[in-house]
Amino acid sequence: MSRKITFLTLFLWLMTVTFPVIAQQKTDTTYTFRFVPQKDMFYVPWNGNDTELARLLECIENNKATILDGKLPLLVDG
């Protein structure tokens, strides 16, 4: 019984130490654009698209060399 408690305590302690490190890993960046309902039109000043487009262009400009070298994939879904 004591061995199980020791193992459980060690396991829980190890999880509390490693979980924050795992949670801090960098995630993919997503840019979301909104379209006018029933028109399938993309307007830059509509519903925050101007801000998202500026963020996207800044990211592409900052990583242009890496993207062109093929080291950083640029995926478009939509």
Coordinates of C-alpha atoms in Angstrom, one line a residue:
M1 CA 0.0 0.0 0.0
S2 CA 2.8 2.4 0.9
R3 CA 4.4 1.7 -2.4
K4 CA 1.3 2.7 -4.3
I5 CA 1.0 5.9 -2.4
T6 CA 4.6 6.8 -3.0
F7 CA 4.2 6.0 -6.7
L8 CA 1.0 8.1 -6.9
T9 CA 2.6 11.0 -5.1
L10 CA 5.6 10.9 -7.4
F11 CA 3.5 10.7 -10.5
L12 CA 1.3 13.6 -9.5
W13 CA 4.3 15.7 -8.6
L14 CA 5.9 14.9 -11.9
M15 CA 2.7 15.9 -13.8
T16 CA 2.4 19.2 -12.0
V17 CA 6.0 20.0 -12.9
T18 CA 5.8 19.0 -16.6
F19 CA 2.3 20.1 -17.4
P20 CA 3.0 23.9 -17.5
V21 CA 6.0 23.3 -19.7
I22 CA 3.8 21.3 -22.2
A23 CA 1.1 24.0 -22.1
Q24 CA 3.6 26.7 -23.0
Q25 CA 4.5 25.2 -26.4
K26 CA 4.0 27.6 -29.3
T27 CA 0.8 27.0 -31.3
D28 CA 0.0 27.7 -34.9
T29 CA -1.2 31.2 -35.7
T30 CA -4.7 31.5 -37.2
Y31 CA -6.0 34.5 -39.1
T32 CA -9.8 34.6 -39.5
F33 CA -11.5 36.7 -42.1
R34 CA -15.3 37.4 -42.2
F35 CA -17.4 37.5 -45.3
V36 CA -20.7 39.3 -45.8
P37 CA -23.5 36.9 -45.3
Q38 CA -25.2 35.7 -48.6
K39 CA -22.8 37.7 -50.7
D40 CA -19.6 35.8 -50.5
M41 CA -17.7 39.1 -50.7
F42 CA -14.6 39.9 -48.8
Y43 CA -14.5 43.5 -47.6
V44 CA -11.4 44.8 -45.8
P45 CA -13.1 47.3 -43.5
W46 CA -15.9 44.9 -42.6
N47 CA -16.1 43.3 -39.2
G48 CA -12.4 43.5 -38.3
N49 CA -11.0 42.2 -41.5
D50 CA -8.7 45.2 -41.8
T51 CA -7.0 44.4 -38.5
E52 CA -6.6 40.7 -39.4
L53 CA -5.2 41.5 -42.8
A54 CA -2.6 43.9 -41.3
R55 CA -1.6 41.1 -38.8
L56 CA -1.3 38.6 -41.6
L57 CA 0.8 40.9 -43.8
E58 CA 3.1 41.7 -40.9
C59 CA 3.6 38.0 -40.2
I60 CA 4.3 37.2 -43.8
E61 CA 6.7 40.1 -44.1
N62 CA 8.6 39.1 -40.9
N63 CA 8.9 35.5 -42.1
K64 CA 9.2 36.0 -45.9
A65 CA 12.6 34.5 -46.3
T66 CA 11.7 31.4 -44.3
I67 CA 8.5 31.0 -46.2
L68 CA 10.3 31.3 -49.6
D69 CA 12.9 28.8 -48.5
G70 CA 10.2 26.3 -47.8
K71 CA 11.1 26.0 -44.1
L72 CA 7.8 27.6 -42.9
P73 CA 4.6 26.3 -44.6
L74 CA 1.9 28.8 -45.3
L75 CA -1.5 27.0 -45.4
V76 CA -4.7 28.6 -46.6
D77 CA -8.0 26.9 -45.9
G78 CA -11.1 28.3 -47.4

